[in-house]
Amino acid sequence: MAEPIFRLASRADVPTILRLLADDDIARSREAAADPQQIDPAYWAAFEAIDADPRNELIVAELAGQIVGTCQLTYTPSLSRRGTERMTIEAVRVRADQRGQGLGRRMMAWSLDRARDRGCRLAQLTTDKRRSDAHRFYAGLGFQATHEGFKISL
Amino acid sequence: MAEPIFRLASRADVPTILRLLADDDIARSREAAADPQQIDPAYWAAFEAIDADPRNELIVAELAGQIVGTCQLTYTPSLSRRGTERMTIEAVRVRADQRGQGLGRRMMAWSLDRARDRGCRLAQLTTDKRRSDAHRFYAGLGFQATHEGFKISL
């Protein structure tokens, strides 16, 4: 495959990212339409919040000028683990026609390198128990499924 | 039990919080001594980072003037779930002699109310698969173990 570029998302990328987030069997029902004319102002506000926060990064993977992947990185300062930040990875998506070609693996490797450069000693993520492909993917990257991931809707 | 007070931690609480974090079979080996004279400057820096960050809150539970519990709340803006923040709960501890008396339950209920007040639609946490008591505790609060929690040391 051509060499993907990984970079921080810009405001112009938001509609494409929303389409990527919605293109998912489990998440689809949660998300709204991603037509740029119809995007809920809450999404723009969320983008601005992420963009202005030095501990949140919205990442895109670009291939031949197209956005084909995304994830969000959050760096959390903590009194655990000798005061180092931990990186939490959320909202990982690769465009359907690009899956199985190593793009997700490169995006995760790039993200983990970014965490190391920042001094993080731990990276973490949760993935739905129904996503068995994802479990193999993360195990293959060296992640260990040591924890139960609990969620509650508010 | 007397009525606990929940509040943001101050700098003076850091040594006690470090003792609480270390008083745990699984975490003990990860943490340094909590003698105030010997606290690694990295911990003070981490406290200052949390304290200055509007999306991170270090919480203490106080009972009769003593700190008997702690947790950290992180609010993450997101393009998922219609642009709402999610709350992540980390580093939950109740002092050994206060366990089993409902303090943890009150601290979590207070934290979830705080998330609701802020407009969060989801709260999440991970807990080590070996902590079966914790699994029952969170399930009893209405959390569901829908996700695998993956971690990787960097």
PDB file of C-alpha atoms in Angstrom:
ATOM      1  CA  MET A   1       0.000   0.000   0.000  1.00  0.00           C
ATOM      2  CA  ALA A   2       1.006   3.632  -0.427  1.00  0.00           C
ATOM      3  CA  GLU A   3       2.430   5.257   2.668  1.00  0.00           C
ATOM      4  CA  PRO A   4      -0.317   6.759   4.822  1.00  0.00           C
ATOM      5  CA  ILE A   5       0.113  10.101   6.545  1.00  0.00           C
ATOM      6  CA  PHE A   6      -1.050  10.441  10.147  1.00  0.00           C
ATOM      7  CA  ARG A   7      -1.861  13.932  11.421  1.00  0.00           C
ATOM      8  CA  LEU A   8      -4.121  15.949  13.690  1.00  0.00           C
ATOM      9  CA  ALA A   9      -7.581  16.447  12.234  1.00  0.00           C
ATOM     10  CA  SER A  10      -8.693  19.877  11.092  1.00  0.00           C
ATOM     11  CA  ARG A  11     -12.188  21.303  11.194  1.00  0.00           C
ATOM     12  CA  ALA A  12     -12.645  20.487   7.494  1.00  0.00           C
ATOM     13  CA  ASP A  13     -12.140  16.798   8.270  1.00  0.00           C
ATOM     14  CA  VAL A  14     -15.082  16.591  10.679  1.00  0.00           C
ATOM     15  CA  PRO A  15     -17.775  15.467   8.193  1.00  0.00           C
ATOM     16  CA  THR A  16     -15.546  12.663   6.916  1.00  0.00           C
ATOM     17  CA  ILE A  17     -14.662  11.574  10.432  1.00  0.00           C
ATOM     18  CA  LEU A  18     -18.345  11.484  11.364  1.00  0.00           C
ATOM     19  CA  ARG A  19     -19.016   9.253   8.355  1.00  0.00           C
ATOM     20  CA  LEU A  20     -16.221   6.914   9.439  1.00  0.00           C
ATOM     21  CA  LEU A  21     -17.581   6.790  12.994  1.00  0.00           C
ATOM     22  CA  ALA A  22     -21.077   5.990  11.748  1.00  0.00           C
ATOM     23  CA  ASP A  23     -19.909   3.285   9.318  1.00  0.00           C
ATOM     24  CA  ASP A  24     -19.904   0.597  11.949  1.00  0.00           C
ATOM     25  CA  ASP A  25     -22.475  -2.033  12.824  1.00  0.00           C
ATOM     26  CA  ILE A  26     -22.349  -1.413  16.551  1.00  0.00           C
ATOM     27  CA  ALA A  27     -22.066   2.370  16.578  1.00  0.00           C
ATOM     28  CA  ARG A  28     -24.424   3.242  13.727  1.00  0.00           C
ATOM     29  CA  SER A  29     -27.555   3.568  15.818  1.00  0.00           C
ATOM     30  CA  ARG A  30     -25.850   6.026  18.161  1.00  0.00           C
ATOM     31  CA  GLU A  31     -24.836   8.632  15.608  1.00  0.00           C
ATOM     32  CA  ALA A  32     -26.550  11.310  13.606  1.00  0.00           C
ATOM     33  CA  ALA A  33     -26.373  12.079   9.893  1.00  0.00           C
ATOM     34  CA  ALA A  34     -22.989  13.258   8.681  1.00  0.00           C
ATOM     35  CA  ASP A  35     -24.163  15.546   5.878  1.00  0.00           C
ATOM     36  CA  PRO A  36     -22.040  18.691   6.402  1.00  0.00           C
ATOM     37  CA  GLN A  37     -25.150  20.851   6.023  1.00  0.00           C
ATOM     38  CA  GLN A  38     -26.926  18.908   8.729  1.00  0.00           C
ATOM     39  CA  ILE A  39     -24.241  18.338  11.306  1.00  0.00           C
ATOM     40  CA  ASP A  40     -25.521  18.992  14.790  1.00  0.00           C
ATOM     41  CA  PRO A  41     -23.734  22.023  16.317  1.00  0.00           C
ATOM     42  CA  ALA A  42     -22.814  19.748  19.246  1.00  0.00           C
ATOM     43  CA  TYR A  43     -20.355  17.957  16.968  1.00  0.00           C
ATOM     44  CA  TRP A  44     -18.655  21.193  15.939  1.00  0.00           C
ATOM     45  CA  ALA A  45     -18.437  22.197  19.589  1.00  0.00           C
ATOM     46  CA  ALA A  46     -16.934  18.822  20.445  1.00  0.00           C
ATOM     47  CA  PHE A  47     -14.334  19.231  17.704  1.00  0.00           C
ATOM     48  CA  GLU A  48     -13.396  22.683  18.981  1.00  0.00           C
ATOM     49  CA  ALA A  49     -13.097  21.303  22.513  1.00  0.00           C
ATOM     50  CA  ILE A  50     -10.788  18.505  21.388  1.00  0.00           C
ATOM     51  CA  ASP A  51      -8.760  20.826  19.171  1.00  0.00           C
ATOM     52  CA  ALA A  52      -8.182  23.321  21.985  1.00  0.00           C
ATOM     53  CA  ASP A  53      -7.259  20.694  24.580  1.00  0.00           C
ATOM     54  CA  PRO A  54      -3.558  19.803  24.765  1.00  0.00           C
ATOM     55  CA  ARG A  55      -4.506  16.413  26.267  1.00  0.00           C
ATOM     56  CA  ASN A  56      -6.851  15.383  23.476  1.00  0.00           C
ATOM     57  CA  GLU A  57      -5.878  14.686  19.881  1.00  0.00           C
ATOM     58  CA  LEU A  58      -8.181  13.717  17.062  1.00  0.00           C
ATOM     59  CA  ILE A  59      -6.063  11.823  14.530  1.00  0.00           C
ATOM     60  CA  VAL A  60      -6.710  11.061  10.885  1.00  0.00           C
ATOM     61  CA  ALA A  61      -4.962   8.679   8.511  1.00  0.00           C
ATOM     62  CA  GLU A  62      -4.701  10.089   5.016  1.00  0.00           C
ATOM     63  CA  LEU A  63      -3.969   8.014   1.932  1.00  0.00           C
ATOM     64  CA  ALA A  64      -3.678   9.573  -1.519  1.00  0.00           C
ATOM     65  CA  GLY A  65      -5.410  12.689  -0.217  1.00  0.00           C
ATOM     66  CA  GLN A  66      -8.352  10.832   1.317  1.00  0.00           C
ATOM     67  CA  ILE A  67      -9.124  10.296   4.963  1.00  0.00           C
ATOM     68  CA  VAL A  68      -9.269   6.556   5.503  1.00  0.00           C
ATOM     69  CA  GLY A  69      -8.895   6.190   9.248  1.00  0.00           C
ATOM     70  CA  THR A  70      -9.304   7.986  12.552  1.00  0.00           C
ATOM     71  CA  CYS A  71      -8.797   7.624  16.272  1.00  0.00           C
ATOM     72  CA  GLN A  72      -8.809   9.869  19.314  1.00  0.00           C
ATOM     73  CA  LEU A  73      -5.943   9.991  21.792  1.00  0.00           C
ATOM     74  CA  THR A  74      -6.422  11.276  25.341  1.00  0.00           C
ATOM     75  CA  TYR A  75      -3.489  11.819  27.713  1.00  0.00           C
ATOM     76  CA  THR A  76      -4.435  11.593  31.386  1.00  0.00           C
ATOM     77  CA  PRO A  77      -2.148  12.840  34.145  1.00  0.00           C
ATOM     78  CA  SER A  78      -2.305  10.577  37.164  1.00  0.00           C
ATOM     79  CA  LEU A  79      -0.960   9.960  40.647  1.00  0.00           C
ATOM     80  CA  SER A  80      -0.716   6.289  39.747  1.00  0.00           C
ATOM     81  CA  ARG A  81       2.295   4.785  38.014  1.00  0.00           C
ATOM     82  CA  ARG A  82       4.798   7.288  39.360  1.00  0.00           C
ATOM     83  CA  GLY A  83       3.073  10.355  38.044  1.00  0.00           C
ATOM     84  CA  THR A  84       3.241   9.523  34.339  1.00  0.00           C
ATOM     85  CA  GLU A  85       0.470  10.197  31.857  1.00  0.00           C
ATOM     86  CA  ARG A  86      -1.463   7.303  30.403  1.00  0.00           C
ATOM     87  CA  MET A  87      -2.814   7.374  26.869  1.00  0.00           C
ATOM     88  CA  THR A  88      -6.381   6.266  26.221  1.00  0.00           C
ATOM     89  CA  ILE A  89      -7.363   5.434  22.641  1.00  0.00           C
ATOM     90  CA  GLU A  90     -11.008   5.824  21.589  1.00  0.00           C
ATOM     91  CA  ALA A  91     -13.086   5.844  18.438  1.00  0.00           C
ATOM     92  CA  VAL A  92     -10.732   3.829  16.235  1.00  0.00           C
ATOM     93  CA  ARG A  93     -12.043   3.382  12.702  1.00  0.00           C
ATOM     94  CA  VAL A  94     -10.626   2.365   9.323  1.00  0.00           C
ATOM     95  CA  ARG A  95     -12.708   2.956   6.194  1.00  0.00           C
ATOM     96  CA  ALA A  96     -14.448  -0.261   5.128  1.00  0.00           C
ATOM     97  CA  ASP A  97     -12.645  -0.573   1.785  1.00  0.00           C
ATOM     98  CA  GLN A  98      -9.253  -0.155   3.463  1.00  0.00           C
ATOM     99  CA  ARG A  99      -9.579  -2.802   6.165  1.00  0.00           C
ATOM    100  CA  GLY A 100      -7.278  -5.806   6.320  1.00  0.00           C
ATOM    101  CA  GLN A 101      -4.375  -4.005   4.659  1.00  0.00           C
ATOM    102  CA  GLY A 102      -2.370  -2.990   7.685  1.00  0.00           C
ATOM    103  CA  LEU A 103      -3.583   0.588   7.950  1.00  0.00           C
ATOM    104  CA  GLY A 104      -5.063   0.140  11.426  1.00  0.00           C
ATOM    105  CA  ARG A 105      -1.858  -1.505  12.583  1.00  0.00           C
ATOM    106  CA  ARG A 106       0.189   1.430  11.307  1.00  0.00           C
ATOM    107  CA  MET A 107      -2.166   3.941  12.901  1.00  0.00           C
ATOM    108  CA  MET A 108      -1.895   2.182  16.273  1.00  0.00           C
ATOM    109  CA  ALA A 109       1.899   1.860  16.013  1.00  0.00           C
ATOM    110  CA  TRP A 110       2.110   5.575  15.199  1.00  0.00           C
ATOM    111  CA  SER A 111      -0.158   6.377  18.174  1.00  0.00           C
ATOM    112  CA  LEU A 112       1.893   4.261  20.588  1.00  0.00           C
ATOM    113  CA  ASP A 113       5.101   5.921  19.376  1.00  0.00           C
ATOM    114  CA  ARG A 114       3.463   9.268  19.984  1.00  0.00           C
ATOM    115  CA  ALA A 115       2.608   8.201  23.540  1.00  0.00           C
ATOM    116  CA  ARG A 116       6.186   7.035  24.152  1.00  0.00           C
ATOM    117  CA  ASP A 117       7.570  10.322  22.833  1.00  0.00           C
ATOM    118  CA  ARG A 118       5.347  12.101  25.325  1.00  0.00           C
ATOM    119  CA  GLY A 119       6.553   9.976  28.221  1.00  0.00           C
ATOM    120  CA  CYS A 120       3.457   7.829  28.704  1.00  0.00           C
ATOM    121  CA  ARG A 121       4.145   4.511  30.382  1.00  0.00           C
ATOM    122  CA  LEU A 122       0.794   2.921  29.593  1.00  0.00           C
ATOM    123  CA  ALA A 123      -1.704   2.954  26.742  1.00  0.00           C
ATOM    124  CA  GLN A 124      -5.206   1.586  27.105  1.00  0.00           C
ATOM    125  CA  LEU A 125      -8.426   1.124  25.220  1.00  0.00           C
ATOM    126  CA  THR A 126     -11.641  -0.802  25.516  1.00  0.00           C
ATOM    127  CA  THR A 127     -13.400  -2.626  22.750  1.00  0.00           C
ATOM    128  CA  ASP A 128     -16.859  -4.139  22.669  1.00  0.00           C
ATOM    129  CA  LYS A 129     -16.857  -7.818  23.651  1.00  0.00           C
ATOM    130  CA  ARG A 130     -18.655  -8.608  20.384  1.00  0.00           C
ATOM    131  CA  ARG A 131     -15.718  -7.331  18.284  1.00  0.00           C
ATOM    132  CA  SER A 132     -13.671 -10.528  18.187  1.00  0.00           C
ATOM    133  CA  ASP A 133     -11.677  -9.336  15.161  1.00  0.00           C
ATOM    134  CA  ALA A 134     -10.652  -6.258  17.129  1.00  0.00           C
ATOM    135  CA  HIS A 135      -9.549  -8.421  20.060  1.00  0.00           C
ATOM    136  CA  ARG A 136      -7.184 -10.360  17.820  1.00  0.00           C
ATOM    137  CA  PHE A 137      -5.974  -7.119  16.257  1.00  0.00           C
ATOM    138  CA  TYR A 138      -5.052  -5.509  19.584  1.00  0.00           C
ATOM    139  CA  ALA A 139      -3.549  -8.718  20.979  1.00  0.00           C
ATOM    140  CA  GLY A 140      -1.380  -8.867  17.861  1.00  0.00           C
ATOM    141  CA  LEU A 141      -0.117  -5.370  18.648  1.00  0.00           C
ATOM    142  CA  GLY A 142       0.963  -6.462  22.133  1.00  0.00           C
ATOM    143  CA  PHE A 143      -2.042  -5.250  24.106  1.00  0.00           C
ATOM    144  CA  GLN A 144      -3.269  -7.560  26.848  1.00  0.00           C
ATOM    145  CA  ALA A 145      -6.928  -7.987  27.773  1.00  0.00           C
ATOM    146  CA  THR A 146      -6.251  -7.765  31.493  1.00  0.00           C
ATOM    147  CA  HIS A 147      -9.279  -5.662  32.438  1.00  0.00           C
ATOM    148  CA  GLU A 148     -13.046  -5.718  32.366  1.00  0.00           C
ATOM    149  CA  GLY A 149     -14.484  -2.652  30.669  1.00  0.00           C
ATOM    150  CA  PHE A 150     -17.566  -1.356  32.477  1.00  0.00           C
ATOM    151  CA  LYS A 151     -19.881   1.283  30.998  1.00  0.00           C
ATOM    152  CA  ILE A 152     -23.039   2.970  32.207  1.00  0.00           C
ATOM    153  CA  SER A 153     -25.353   5.231  30.244  1.00  0.00           C
ATOM    154  CA  LEU A 154     -26.297   8.398  32.086  1.00  0.00           C
TER     155      LEU A 154
ATOM    156  CA  MET B   1     -21.975   5.713  59.088  1.00  0.00           C
ATOM    157  CA  ALA B   2     -21.400   9.467  59.416  1.00  0.00           C
ATOM    158  CA  GLU B   3     -22.042  11.441  56.252  1.00  0.00           C
ATOM    159  CA  PRO B   4     -18.929  11.589  54.068  1.00  0.00           C
ATOM    160  CA  ILE B   5     -17.935  14.747  52.234  1.00  0.00           C
ATOM    161  CA  PHE B   6     -16.772  14.477  48.637  1.00  0.00           C
ATOM    162  CA  ARG B   7     -14.596  17.259  47.254  1.00  0.00           C
ATOM    163  CA  LEU B   8     -11.719  18.097  44.943  1.00  0.00           C
ATOM    164  CA  ALA B   9      -8.352  17.154  46.409  1.00  0.00           C
ATOM    165  CA  SER B  10      -5.910  19.841  47.457  1.00  0.00           C
ATOM    166  CA  ARG B  11      -2.138  19.687  47.356  1.00  0.00           C
ATOM    167  CA  ALA B  12      -2.043  18.871  51.059  1.00  0.00           C
ATOM    168  CA  ASP B  13      -4.035  15.691  50.402  1.00  0.00           C
ATOM    169  CA  VAL B  14      -1.457  14.218  48.008  1.00  0.00           C
ATOM    170  CA  PRO B  15       0.537  12.154  50.539  1.00  0.00           C
ATOM    171  CA  THR B  16      -2.633  10.567  51.904  1.00  0.00           C
ATOM    172  CA  ILE B  17      -3.920   9.841  48.403  1.00  0.00           C
ATOM    173  CA  LEU B  18      -0.615   8.200  47.504  1.00  0.00           C
ATOM    174  CA  ARG B  19      -0.919   5.986  50.578  1.00  0.00           C
ATOM    175  CA  LEU B  20      -4.430   4.979  49.536  1.00  0.00           C
ATOM    176  CA  LEU B  21      -3.273   4.199  46.004  1.00  0.00           C
ATOM    177  CA  ALA B  22      -0.422   2.061  47.298  1.00  0.00           C
ATOM    178  CA  ASP B  23      -2.585   0.148  49.799  1.00  0.00           C
ATOM    179  CA  ASP B  24      -3.731  -2.383  47.243  1.00  0.00           C
ATOM    180  CA  ASP B  25      -2.502  -5.871  46.473  1.00  0.00           C
ATOM    181  CA  ILE B  26      -2.362  -5.343  42.730  1.00  0.00           C
ATOM    182  CA  ALA B  27      -1.042  -1.796  42.596  1.00  0.00           C
ATOM    183  CA  ARG B  28       1.473  -1.910  45.460  1.00  0.00           C
ATOM    184  CA  SER B  29       4.453  -2.955  43.390  1.00  0.00           C
ATOM    185  CA  ARG B  30       3.914  -0.089  40.966  1.00  0.00           C
ATOM    186  CA  GLU B  31       4.075   2.777  43.424  1.00  0.00           C
ATOM    187  CA  ALA B  32       6.745   4.590  45.362  1.00  0.00           C
ATOM    188  CA  ALA B  33       6.937   5.467  49.043  1.00  0.00           C
ATOM    189  CA  ALA B  34       4.371   7.979  50.206  1.00  0.00           C
ATOM    190  CA  ASP B  35       6.380   9.671  52.931  1.00  0.00           C
ATOM    191  CA  PRO B  36       5.752  13.392  52.286  1.00  0.00           C
ATOM    192  CA  GLN B  37       9.478  14.075  52.628  1.00  0.00           C
ATOM    193  CA  GLN B  38      10.286  11.501  49.998  1.00  0.00           C
ATOM    194  CA  ILE B  39       7.588  11.993  47.406  1.00  0.00           C
ATOM    195  CA  ASP B  40       9.003  11.966  43.916  1.00  0.00           C
ATOM    196  CA  PRO B  41       8.635  15.410  42.286  1.00  0.00           C
ATOM    197  CA  ALA B  42       6.841  13.635  39.415  1.00  0.00           C
ATOM    198  CA  TYR B  43       3.861  13.092  41.717  1.00  0.00           C
ATOM    199  CA  TRP B  44       3.666  16.764  42.643  1.00  0.00           C
ATOM    200  CA  ALA B  45       3.871  17.673  38.972  1.00  0.00           C
ATOM    201  CA  ALA B  46       1.094  15.193  38.192  1.00  0.00           C
ATOM    202  CA  PHE B  47      -1.087  16.722  40.907  1.00  0.00           C
ATOM    203  CA  GLU B  48      -0.515  20.218  39.523  1.00  0.00           C
ATOM    204  CA  ALA B  49      -1.377  18.982  36.020  1.00  0.00           C
ATOM    205  CA  ILE B  50      -4.638  17.423  37.217  1.00  0.00           C
ATOM    206  CA  ASP B  51      -5.501  20.431  39.358  1.00  0.00           C
ATOM    207  CA  ALA B  52      -5.016  22.867  36.458  1.00  0.00           C
ATOM    208  CA  ASP B  53      -6.968  20.770  33.939  1.00  0.00           C
ATOM    209  CA  PRO B  54     -10.706  21.505  33.747  1.00  0.00           C
ATOM    210  CA  ARG B  55     -11.260  17.984  32.356  1.00  0.00           C
ATOM    211  CA  ASN B  56      -9.537  16.149  35.189  1.00  0.00           C
ATOM    212  CA  GLU B  57     -10.684  16.024  38.812  1.00  0.00           C
ATOM    213  CA  LEU B  58      -8.968  14.277  41.667  1.00  0.00           C
ATOM    214  CA  ILE B  59     -11.663  13.503  44.248  1.00  0.00           C
ATOM    215  CA  VAL B  60     -11.370  12.656  47.919  1.00  0.00           C
ATOM    216  CA  ALA B  61     -13.932  11.290  50.354  1.00  0.00           C
ATOM    217  CA  GLU B  62     -13.563  12.779  53.813  1.00  0.00           C
ATOM    218  CA  LEU B  63     -15.066  11.297  56.947  1.00  0.00           C
ATOM    219  CA  ALA B  64     -14.665  12.931  60.340  1.00  0.00           C
ATOM    220  CA  GLY B  65     -11.803  15.020  58.959  1.00  0.00           C
ATOM    221  CA  GLN B  66      -9.908  12.062  57.506  1.00  0.00           C
ATOM    222  CA  ILE B  67      -9.456  11.144  53.878  1.00  0.00           C
ATOM    223  CA  VAL B  68     -10.872   7.657  53.459  1.00  0.00           C
ATOM    224  CA  GLY B  69     -11.383   7.362  49.710  1.00  0.00           C
ATOM    225  CA  THR B  70     -10.289   8.733  46.360  1.00  0.00           C
ATOM    226  CA  CYS B  71     -10.930   8.505  42.657  1.00  0.00           C
ATOM    227  CA  GLN B  72     -10.007  10.451  39.539  1.00  0.00           C
ATOM    228  CA  LEU B  73     -12.586  11.671  37.046  1.00  0.00           C
ATOM    229  CA  THR B  74     -11.633  12.534  33.456  1.00  0.00           C
ATOM    230  CA  TYR B  75     -14.097  14.171  31.048  1.00  0.00           C
ATOM    231  CA  THR B  76     -13.352  13.464  27.391  1.00  0.00           C
ATOM    232  CA  PRO B  77     -14.933  15.462  24.571  1.00  0.00           C
ATOM    233  CA  SER B  78     -15.750  13.250  21.627  1.00  0.00           C
ATOM    234  CA  LEU B  79     -17.241  13.147  18.155  1.00  0.00           C
ATOM    235  CA  SER B  80     -18.977   9.928  19.163  1.00  0.00           C
ATOM    236  CA  ARG B  81     -22.322   9.846  20.935  1.00  0.00           C
ATOM    237  CA  ARG B  82     -23.582  13.115  19.498  1.00  0.00           C
ATOM    238  CA  GLY B  83     -20.735  15.236  20.722  1.00  0.00           C
ATOM    239  CA  THR B  84     -21.215  14.671  24.445  1.00  0.00           C
ATOM    240  CA  GLU B  85     -18.396  14.210  26.928  1.00  0.00           C
ATOM    241  CA  ARG B  86     -17.825  10.819  28.484  1.00  0.00           C
ATOM    242  CA  MET B  87     -16.535  10.427  32.025  1.00  0.00           C
ATOM    243  CA  THR B  88     -13.747   7.959  32.727  1.00  0.00           C
ATOM    244  CA  ILE B  89     -13.179   6.910  36.339  1.00  0.00           C
ATOM    245  CA  GLU B  90      -9.704   5.797  37.392  1.00  0.00           C
ATOM    246  CA  ALA B  91      -7.783   5.042  40.560  1.00  0.00           C
ATOM    247  CA  VAL B  92     -10.741   4.251  42.824  1.00  0.00           C
ATOM    248  CA  ARG B  93      -9.710   3.416  46.367  1.00  0.00           C
ATOM    249  CA  VAL B  94     -11.393   3.163  49.767  1.00  0.00           C
ATOM    250  CA  ARG B  95      -9.232   2.940  52.895  1.00  0.00           C
ATOM    251  CA  ALA B  96      -8.976  -0.676  54.060  1.00  0.00           C
ATOM    252  CA  ASP B  97     -10.731  -0.112  57.395  1.00  0.00           C
ATOM    253  CA  GLN B  98     -13.657   1.631  55.695  1.00  0.00           C
ATOM    254  CA  ARG B  99     -14.468  -0.991  53.079  1.00  0.00           C
ATOM    255  CA  GLY B 100     -17.806  -2.771  52.989  1.00  0.00           C
ATOM    256  CA  GLN B 101     -19.699   0.106  54.580  1.00  0.00           C
ATOM    257  CA  GLY B 102     -21.127   1.773  51.508  1.00  0.00           C
ATOM    258  CA  LEU B 103     -18.537   4.506  51.139  1.00  0.00           C
ATOM    259  CA  GLY B 104     -17.403   3.382  47.684  1.00  0.00           C
ATOM    260  CA  ARG B 105     -20.999   3.179  46.556  1.00  0.00           C
ATOM    261  CA  ARG B 106     -21.643   6.729  47.731  1.00  0.00           C
ATOM    262  CA  MET B 107     -18.475   8.004  46.087  1.00  0.00           C
ATOM    263  CA  MET B 108     -19.454   6.412  42.756  1.00  0.00           C
ATOM    264  CA  ALA B 109     -23.046   7.696  43.011  1.00  0.00           C
ATOM    265  CA  TRP B 110     -21.694  11.182  43.695  1.00  0.00           C
ATOM    266  CA  SER B 111     -19.326  10.894  40.730  1.00  0.00           C
ATOM    267  CA  LEU B 112     -22.073   9.736  38.368  1.00  0.00           C
ATOM    268  CA  ASP B 113     -24.299  12.613  39.507  1.00  0.00           C
ATOM    269  CA  ARG B 114     -21.415  14.967  38.805  1.00  0.00           C
ATOM    270  CA  ALA B 115     -21.109  13.541  35.277  1.00  0.00           C
ATOM    271  CA  ARG B 116     -24.858  13.935  34.685  1.00  0.00           C
ATOM    272  CA  ASP B 117     -24.743  17.533  35.901  1.00  0.00           C
ATOM    273  CA  ARG B 118     -22.005  18.169  33.368  1.00  0.00           C
ATOM    274  CA  GLY B 119     -24.006  16.637  30.525  1.00  0.00           C
ATOM    275  CA  CYS B 120     -22.069  13.392  30.135  1.00  0.00           C
ATOM    276  CA  ARG B 121     -24.091  10.603  28.564  1.00  0.00           C
ATOM    277  CA  LEU B 122     -21.692   7.790  29.411  1.00  0.00           C
ATOM    278  CA  ALA B 123     -19.388   6.874  32.273  1.00  0.00           C
ATOM    279  CA  GLN B 124     -16.760   4.172  31.970  1.00  0.00           C
ATOM    280  CA  LEU B 125     -14.011   2.475  33.888  1.00  0.00           C
ATOM    281  CA  THR B 126     -11.890  -0.629  33.674  1.00  0.00           C
ATOM    282  CA  THR B 127     -11.027  -2.922  36.502  1.00  0.00           C
ATOM    283  CA  ASP B 128      -8.505  -5.724  36.653  1.00  0.00           C
ATOM    284  CA  LYS B 129     -10.045  -9.106  35.779  1.00  0.00           C
ATOM    285  CA  ARG B 130      -8.711 -10.460  39.073  1.00  0.00           C
ATOM    286  CA  ARG B 131     -10.836  -8.023  41.111  1.00  0.00           C
ATOM    287  CA  SER B 132     -14.026 -10.080  41.294  1.00  0.00           C
ATOM    288  CA  ASP B 133     -15.327  -8.078  44.271  1.00  0.00           C
ATOM    289  CA  ALA B 134     -14.996  -4.924  42.200  1.00  0.00           C
ATOM    290  CA  HIS B 135     -16.917  -6.522  39.343  1.00  0.00           C
ATOM    291  CA  ARG B 136     -19.863  -7.242  41.631  1.00  0.00           C
ATOM    292  CA  PHE B 137     -19.595  -3.736  43.079  1.00  0.00           C
ATOM    293  CA  TYR B 138     -19.789  -1.993  39.694  1.00  0.00           C
ATOM    294  CA  ALA B 139     -22.500  -4.330  38.388  1.00  0.00           C
ATOM    295  CA  GLY B 140     -24.517  -3.473  41.506  1.00  0.00           C
ATOM    296  CA  LEU B 141     -24.227   0.203  40.604  1.00  0.00           C
ATOM    297  CA  GLY B 142     -25.680  -0.452  37.150  1.00  0.00           C
ATOM    298  CA  PHE B 143     -22.453  -0.655  35.164  1.00  0.00           C
ATOM    299  CA  GLN B 144     -22.316  -3.342  32.489  1.00  0.00           C
ATOM    300  CA  ALA B 145     -19.164  -5.267  31.601  1.00  0.00           C
ATOM    301  CA  THR B 146     -19.726  -4.898  27.870  1.00  0.00           C
ATOM    302  CA  HIS B 147     -16.095  -4.270  26.889  1.00  0.00           C
ATOM    303  CA  GLU B 148     -12.688  -5.886  26.988  1.00  0.00           C
ATOM    304  CA  GLY B 149     -10.099  -3.633  28.602  1.00  0.00           C
ATOM    305  CA  PHE B 150      -6.770  -3.785  26.771  1.00  0.00           C
ATOM    306  CA  LYS B 151      -3.555  -2.302  28.178  1.00  0.00           C
ATOM    307  CA  ILE B 152      -0.003  -2.111  26.942  1.00  0.00           C
ATOM    308  CA  SER B 153       3.066  -0.958  28.865  1.00  0.00           C
ATOM    309  CA  LEU B 154       5.216   1.483  26.924  1.00  0.00           C
TER     310      LEU B 154
END
